[in-house]
Amino acid sequence: RDYLSYLALKKRVSASTQNQAFNALLFLFRNVLKLELGDLSKTVRAKQGQRLPVVLSREEVQELFKHAEGLNRLILQLLYGAGIRLMELARLRVKDVDFSSSLLFVRDGKGDKDRSTILPEVVKKELRLHLEKVKTLHKKDLALGYGEVYLPNALERKYPNAAKEWHWQYVFPSLKLSVDPRSGKIRRHHISDKAIQDALKNAVRQAGIAKHASVHTLRHSFATHLLMNGVNIREVQELLGHKNVETTMIYTHVMRDMSNAPKSPLDNLYKNK
């Protein structure tokens, strides 16, 4: 208890850092020492203040896309245009893309939930061309005796041939085959999270965007720009997959700051000059 209070009062760590220390201590006592921790209610806790998400303006998003090419641009456009999380994009499978209905289906998202979101019209042509290349790659893998993909929730046992079927393949597969440590089989995994992060980081740097932008910033921007366009907050909540509308409400603060900011009194002093 004294140590956790020390972190908050003396070291002034963030709430997340103190929570990490608390969970580590909890694991040590319960799982290693086999002891129950006593009452920790008097521990001084680091407070987590409200943080507004980093959001790019429409102009910054356009500039970002200008500095990404080919597959990287397609990936960034989907992250922004569909509002999906990094690993939701990485784990997209061919069957989850519905061109006719302009929908993307996110399976086993955060909270183990499925949902649908927008498939932007702008990316359809390029995405179709990309999938043709992926299909050609899959056929080559099959010809070499590979072509299996990981299936979730023990589906591989239930449908032993499904792992080689086209519609189960990843939309964004890895460039290389690798050994799946879960099964020992040689498979083509999905694109790595680092590859996606590097694509965003390079585009941000080349575009000269000074904001601390991450892959998740594109999801924040998706939500904020929808609200600015007049989309109902409940619909935005569904597209994002938020359990509670209160989580989505934070974007209303960002939207207000971006679109309805009051005029500075300094500007009013000079408006007639």
GROMACS .gro file of C-alpha atoms in nm:
model
  273
    1ARG     CA    1   0.000   0.000   0.000
    2ASP     CA    2   0.285   0.238   0.088
    3TYR     CA    3   0.459   0.158  -0.238
    4LEU     CA    4   0.150   0.228  -0.448
    5SER     CA    5   0.096   0.556  -0.261
    6TYR     CA    6   0.464   0.642  -0.318
    7LEU     CA    7   0.416   0.596  -0.693
    8ALA     CA    8   0.123   0.838  -0.693
    9LEU     CA    9   0.255   1.103  -0.451
   10LYS     CA   10   0.632   1.101  -0.498
   11LYS     CA   11   0.686   0.970  -0.850
   12ARG     CA   12   0.361   1.121  -0.984
   13VAL     CA   13   0.312   0.836  -1.229
   14SER     CA   14   0.008   0.811  -1.453
   15ALA     CA   15  -0.296   0.613  -1.344
   16SER     CA   16  -0.219   0.342  -1.599
   17THR     CA   17   0.139   0.300  -1.467
   18GLN     CA   18   0.016   0.269  -1.109
   19ASN     CA   19  -0.250   0.018  -1.216
   20GLN     CA   20   0.017  -0.186  -1.391
   21ALA     CA   21   0.221  -0.195  -1.069
   22PHE     CA   22  -0.090  -0.289  -0.871
   23ASN     CA   23  -0.171  -0.579  -1.106
   24ALA     CA   24   0.189  -0.701  -1.093
   25LEU     CA   25   0.180  -0.704  -0.713
   26LEU     CA   26  -0.157  -0.877  -0.715
   27PHE     CA   27  -0.018  -1.151  -0.941
   28LEU     CA   28   0.292  -1.189  -0.724
   29PHE     CA   29   0.096  -1.235  -0.403
   30ARG     CA   30  -0.185  -1.453  -0.539
   31ASN     CA   31  -0.004  -1.670  -0.793
   32VAL     CA   32   0.353  -1.687  -0.665
   33LEU     CA   33   0.341  -1.633  -0.288
   34LYS     CA   34  -0.011  -1.779  -0.255
   35LEU     CA   35  -0.113  -1.500  -0.018
   36GLU     CA   36  -0.417  -1.276  -0.022
   37LEU     CA   37  -0.348  -0.904  -0.016
   38GLY     CA   38  -0.518  -0.720   0.266
   39ASP     CA   39  -0.736  -0.413   0.246
   40LEU     CA   40  -0.594  -0.169  -0.009
   41SER     CA   41  -0.874   0.085   0.020
   42LYS     CA   42  -0.649   0.343   0.189
   43THR     CA   43  -0.402   0.341  -0.098
   44VAL     CA   44  -0.360   0.678  -0.266
   45ARG     CA   45  -0.452   0.623  -0.631
   46ALA     CA   46  -0.319   0.818  -0.924
   47LYS     CA   47  -0.607   0.999  -1.089
   48GLN     CA   48  -0.685   0.963  -1.456
   49GLY     CA   49  -0.798   1.292  -1.602
   50GLN     CA   50  -1.018   1.302  -1.909
   51ARG     CA   51  -0.818   1.307  -2.230
   52LEU     CA   52  -0.966   1.412  -2.561
   53PRO     CA   53  -0.862   1.186  -2.850
   54VAL     CA   54  -0.629   1.316  -3.118
   55VAL     CA   55  -0.832   1.385  -3.433
   56LEU     CA   56  -0.711   1.485  -3.778
   57SER     CA   57  -0.893   1.748  -3.980
   58ARG     CA   58  -1.033   1.653  -4.320
   59GLU     CA   59  -0.747   1.842  -4.483
   60GLU     CA   60  -0.490   1.651  -4.278
   61VAL     CA   61  -0.650   1.318  -4.371
   62GLN     CA   62  -0.634   1.412  -4.740
   63GLU     CA   63  -0.270   1.513  -4.702
   64LEU     CA   64  -0.198   1.184  -4.526
   65PHE     CA   65  -0.334   0.983  -4.819
   66LYS     CA   66  -0.126   1.187  -5.064
   67HIS     CA   67   0.187   1.057  -4.891
   68ALA     CA   68   0.092   0.688  -4.896
   69GLU     CA   69   0.101   0.466  -5.202
   70GLY     CA   70  -0.040   0.136  -5.321
   71LEU     CA   71  -0.130  -0.114  -5.050
   72ASN     CA   72  -0.038   0.125  -4.768
   73ARG     CA   73  -0.281   0.388  -4.895
   74LEU     CA   74  -0.558   0.128  -4.930
   75ILE     CA   75  -0.500   0.016  -4.571
   76LEU     CA   76  -0.505   0.370  -4.434
   77GLN     CA   77  -0.816   0.457  -4.635
   78LEU     CA   78  -1.000   0.154  -4.495
   79LEU     CA   79  -0.896   0.234  -4.137
   80TYR     CA   80  -1.036   0.585  -4.175
   81GLY     CA   81  -1.326   0.511  -4.409
   82ALA     CA   82  -1.463   0.219  -4.205
   83GLY     CA   83  -1.354   0.329  -3.857
   84ILE     CA   84  -1.211  -0.013  -3.770
   85ARG     CA   85  -0.936  -0.094  -3.522
   86LEU     CA   86  -0.587  -0.201  -3.628
   87MET     CA   87  -0.630  -0.574  -3.558
   88GLU     CA   88  -0.984  -0.571  -3.695
   89LEU     CA   89  -0.838  -0.469  -4.029
   90ALA     CA   90  -0.549  -0.715  -4.007
   91ARG     CA   91  -0.790  -1.004  -3.938
   92LEU     CA   92  -1.040  -0.919  -4.213
   93ARG     CA   93  -1.122  -1.220  -4.427
   94VAL     CA   94  -1.248  -1.229  -4.784
   95LYS     CA   95  -1.597  -1.338  -4.673
   96ASP     CA   96  -1.622  -1.026  -4.453
   97VAL     CA   97  -1.620  -0.790  -4.752
   98ASP     CA   98  -1.964  -0.729  -4.905
   99PHE     CA   99  -1.918  -0.517  -5.216
  100SER     CA  100  -2.284  -0.523  -5.317
  101SER     CA  101  -2.408  -0.391  -4.982
  102SER     CA  102  -2.105  -0.167  -4.921
  103LEU     CA  103  -2.040  -0.331  -4.586
  104LEU     CA  104  -1.745  -0.469  -4.393
  105PHE     CA  105  -1.817  -0.729  -4.125
  106VAL     CA  106  -1.598  -0.728  -3.817
  107ARG     CA  107  -1.590  -1.069  -3.649
  108ASP     CA  108  -1.498  -1.125  -3.285
  109GLY     CA  109  -1.429  -0.757  -3.228
  110LYS     CA  110  -1.364  -0.599  -2.891
  111GLY     CA  111  -1.592  -0.761  -2.635
  112ASP     CA  112  -1.618  -1.069  -2.860
  113LYS     CA  113  -1.887  -0.898  -3.068
  114ASP     CA  114  -1.962  -0.899  -3.440
  115ARG     CA  115  -2.071  -0.582  -3.618
  116SER     CA  116  -2.093  -0.429  -3.963
  117THR     CA  117  -1.952  -0.099  -4.077
  118ILE     CA  118  -1.913   0.107  -4.394
  119LEU     CA  119  -1.721  -0.013  -4.698
  120PRO     CA  120  -1.633   0.317  -4.872
  121GLU     CA  121  -1.720   0.340  -5.239
  122VAL     CA  122  -1.386   0.510  -5.308
  123VAL     CA  123  -1.182   0.199  -5.224
  124LYS     CA  124  -1.395  -0.064  -5.399
  125LYS     CA  125  -1.210  -0.072  -5.731
  126GLU     CA  126  -0.867  -0.083  -5.573
  127LEU     CA  127  -0.980  -0.340  -5.316
  128ARG     CA  128  -1.115  -0.568  -5.591
  129LEU     CA  129  -0.782  -0.548  -5.776
  130HIS     CA  130  -0.598  -0.620  -5.453
  131LEU     CA  131  -0.812  -0.927  -5.384
  132GLU     CA  132  -0.740  -1.059  -5.734
  133LYS     CA  133  -0.369  -1.050  -5.649
  134VAL     CA  134  -0.434  -1.220  -5.315
  135LYS     CA  135  -0.634  -1.492  -5.491
  136THR     CA  136  -0.350  -1.554  -5.734
  137LEU     CA  137  -0.111  -1.583  -5.438
  138HIS     CA  138  -0.349  -1.826  -5.266
  139LYS     CA  139  -0.363  -2.048  -5.577
  140LYS     CA  140   0.018  -2.059  -5.584
  141ASP     CA  141   0.024  -2.159  -5.217
  142LEU     CA  142  -0.226  -2.438  -5.286
  143ALA     CA  143  -0.018  -2.564  -5.579
  144LEU     CA  144   0.282  -2.587  -5.347
  145GLY     CA  145   0.086  -2.786  -5.092
  146TYR     CA  146   0.011  -2.498  -4.857
  147GLY     CA  147  -0.280  -2.250  -4.868
  148GLU     CA  148  -0.424  -2.319  -4.522
  149VAL     CA  149  -0.520  -2.031  -4.297
  150TYR     CA  150  -0.587  -2.023  -3.924
  151LEU     CA  151  -0.955  -2.069  -3.836
  152PRO     CA  152  -1.103  -1.935  -3.512
  153ASN     CA  153  -1.309  -2.111  -3.245
  154ALA     CA  154  -1.205  -2.468  -3.333
  155LEU     CA  155  -1.371  -2.439  -3.677
  156GLU     CA  156  -1.076  -2.627  -3.826
  157ARG     CA  157  -1.187  -2.945  -3.647
  158LYS     CA  158  -1.549  -2.896  -3.742
  159TYR     CA  159  -1.477  -2.811  -4.108
  160PRO     CA  160  -1.138  -2.971  -4.190
  161ASN     CA  161  -1.132  -2.845  -4.551
  162ALA     CA  162  -1.244  -2.488  -4.480
  163ALA     CA  163  -0.893  -2.363  -4.401
  164LYS     CA  164  -0.799  -2.387  -4.768
  165GLU     CA  165  -1.114  -2.226  -4.906
  166TRP     CA  166  -1.084  -1.886  -5.068
  167HIS     CA  167  -1.345  -1.703  -4.864
  168TRP     CA  168  -1.163  -1.779  -4.537
  169GLN     CA  169  -0.835  -1.623  -4.653
  170TYR     CA  170  -0.712  -1.295  -4.507
  171VAL     CA  171  -0.776  -0.979  -4.710
  172PHE     CA  172  -0.429  -0.855  -4.616
  173PRO     CA  173  -0.204  -1.161  -4.593
  174SER     CA  174   0.160  -1.166  -4.493
  175LEU     CA  175   0.417  -1.157  -4.771
  176LYS     CA  176   0.580  -1.473  -4.638
  177LEU     CA  177   0.471  -1.817  -4.528
  178SER     CA  178   0.554  -1.901  -4.167
  179VAL     CA  179   0.516  -2.180  -3.913
  180ASP     CA  180   0.203  -2.143  -3.701
  181PRO     CA  181   0.324  -2.212  -3.343
  182ARG     CA  182  -0.025  -2.330  -3.243
  183SER     CA  183  -0.033  -2.617  -3.491
  184GLY     CA  184   0.317  -2.642  -3.639
  185LYS     CA  185   0.168  -2.602  -3.986
  186ILE     CA  186   0.316  -2.374  -4.250
  187ARG     CA  187   0.059  -2.102  -4.317
  188ARG     CA  188   0.025  -1.751  -4.451
  189HIS     CA  189  -0.068  -1.531  -4.156
  190HIS     CA  190  -0.230  -1.188  -4.183
  191ILE     CA  191  -0.030  -0.866  -4.216
  192SER     CA  192   0.154  -0.767  -3.898
  193ASP     CA  193   0.039  -0.483  -3.675
  194LYS     CA  194   0.386  -0.328  -3.707
  195ALA     CA  195   0.354  -0.309  -4.086
  196ILE     CA  196   0.029  -0.115  -4.048
  197GLN     CA  197   0.174   0.113  -3.780
  198ASP     CA  198   0.482   0.183  -3.994
  199ALA     CA  199   0.262   0.274  -4.293
  200LEU     CA  200   0.079   0.532  -4.082
  201LYS     CA  201   0.394   0.664  -3.916
  202ASN     CA  202   0.572   0.717  -4.249
  203ALA     CA  203   0.272   0.891  -4.405
  204VAL     CA  204   0.233   1.122  -4.103
  205ARG     CA  205   0.601   1.215  -4.114
  206GLN     CA  206   0.605   1.279  -4.489
  207ALA     CA  207   0.283   1.482  -4.470
  208GLY     CA  208   0.440   1.703  -4.203
  209ILE     CA  209   0.150   1.649  -3.959
  210ALA     CA  210   0.263   1.770  -3.617
  211LYS     CA  211  -0.006   1.587  -3.418
  212HIS     CA  212   0.073   1.272  -3.220
  213ALA     CA  213  -0.118   1.052  -3.462
  214SER     CA  214  -0.146   0.675  -3.433
  215VAL     CA  215  -0.346   0.416  -3.625
  216HIS     CA  216  -0.629   0.465  -3.375
  217THR     CA  217  -0.633   0.837  -3.465
  218LEU     CA  218  -0.795   0.743  -3.797
  219ARG     CA  219  -1.078   0.573  -3.606
  220HIS     CA  220  -1.119   0.883  -3.388
  221SER     CA  221  -1.127   1.097  -3.703
  222PHE     CA  222  -1.387   0.868  -3.865
  223ALA     CA  223  -1.623   0.912  -3.569
  224THR     CA  224  -1.572   1.286  -3.534
  225HIS     CA  225  -1.619   1.357  -3.904
  226LEU     CA  226  -1.938   1.149  -3.914
  227LEU     CA  227  -2.082   1.355  -3.628
  228MET     CA  228  -1.977   1.676  -3.803
  229ASN     CA  229  -2.168   1.551  -4.109
  230GLY     CA  230  -2.484   1.516  -3.899
  231VAL     CA  231  -2.486   1.139  -3.848
  232ASN     CA  232  -2.683   1.037  -3.538
  233ILE     CA  233  -2.461   0.950  -3.241
  234ARG     CA  234  -2.641   0.619  -3.190
  235GLU     CA  235  -2.552   0.518  -3.545
  236VAL     CA  236  -2.190   0.618  -3.488
  237GLN     CA  237  -2.195   0.408  -3.170
  238GLU     CA  238  -2.308   0.104  -3.370
  239LEU     CA  239  -2.046   0.157  -3.641
  240LEU     CA  240  -1.770   0.183  -3.381
  241GLY     CA  241  -1.897  -0.111  -3.180
  242HIS     CA  242  -1.912   0.081  -2.852
  243LYS     CA  243  -2.106  -0.091  -2.575
  244ASN     CA  244  -2.222   0.238  -2.419
  245VAL     CA  245  -2.311   0.562  -2.593
  246GLU     CA  246  -2.117   0.748  -2.322
  247THR     CA  247  -1.797   0.618  -2.483
  248THR     CA  248  -1.902   0.769  -2.815
  249MET     CA  249  -2.003   1.099  -2.653
  250ILE     CA  250  -1.640   1.206  -2.616
  251TYR     CA  251  -1.633   1.276  -2.991
  252THR     CA  252  -1.903   1.538  -2.948
  253HIS     CA  253  -1.653   1.742  -2.743
  254VAL     CA  254  -1.394   1.716  -3.019
  255MET     CA  255  -1.653   1.803  -3.283
  256ARG     CA  256  -1.758   2.112  -3.086
  257ASP     CA  257  -1.396   2.222  -3.056
  258MET     CA  258  -1.335   2.173  -3.429
  259SER     CA  259  -1.653   2.316  -3.581
  260ASN     CA  260  -1.815   2.550  -3.327
  261ALA     CA  261  -1.525   2.708  -3.146
  262PRO     CA  262  -1.612   3.060  -3.024
  263LYS     CA  263  -1.433   3.352  -3.182
  264SER     CA  264  -1.140   3.477  -2.981
  265PRO     CA  265  -1.187   3.825  -2.827
  266LEU     CA  266  -0.849   3.913  -2.979
  267ASP     CA  267  -0.988   3.848  -3.328
  268ASN     CA  268  -1.293   4.064  -3.246
  269LEU     CA  269  -1.066   4.358  -3.162
  270TYR     CA  270  -0.922   4.354  -3.513
  271LYS     CA  271  -1.224   4.243  -3.718
  272ASN     CA  272  -1.298   4.595  -3.845
  273LYS     CA  273  -0.938   4.684  -3.924
   0.00000   0.00000   0.00000
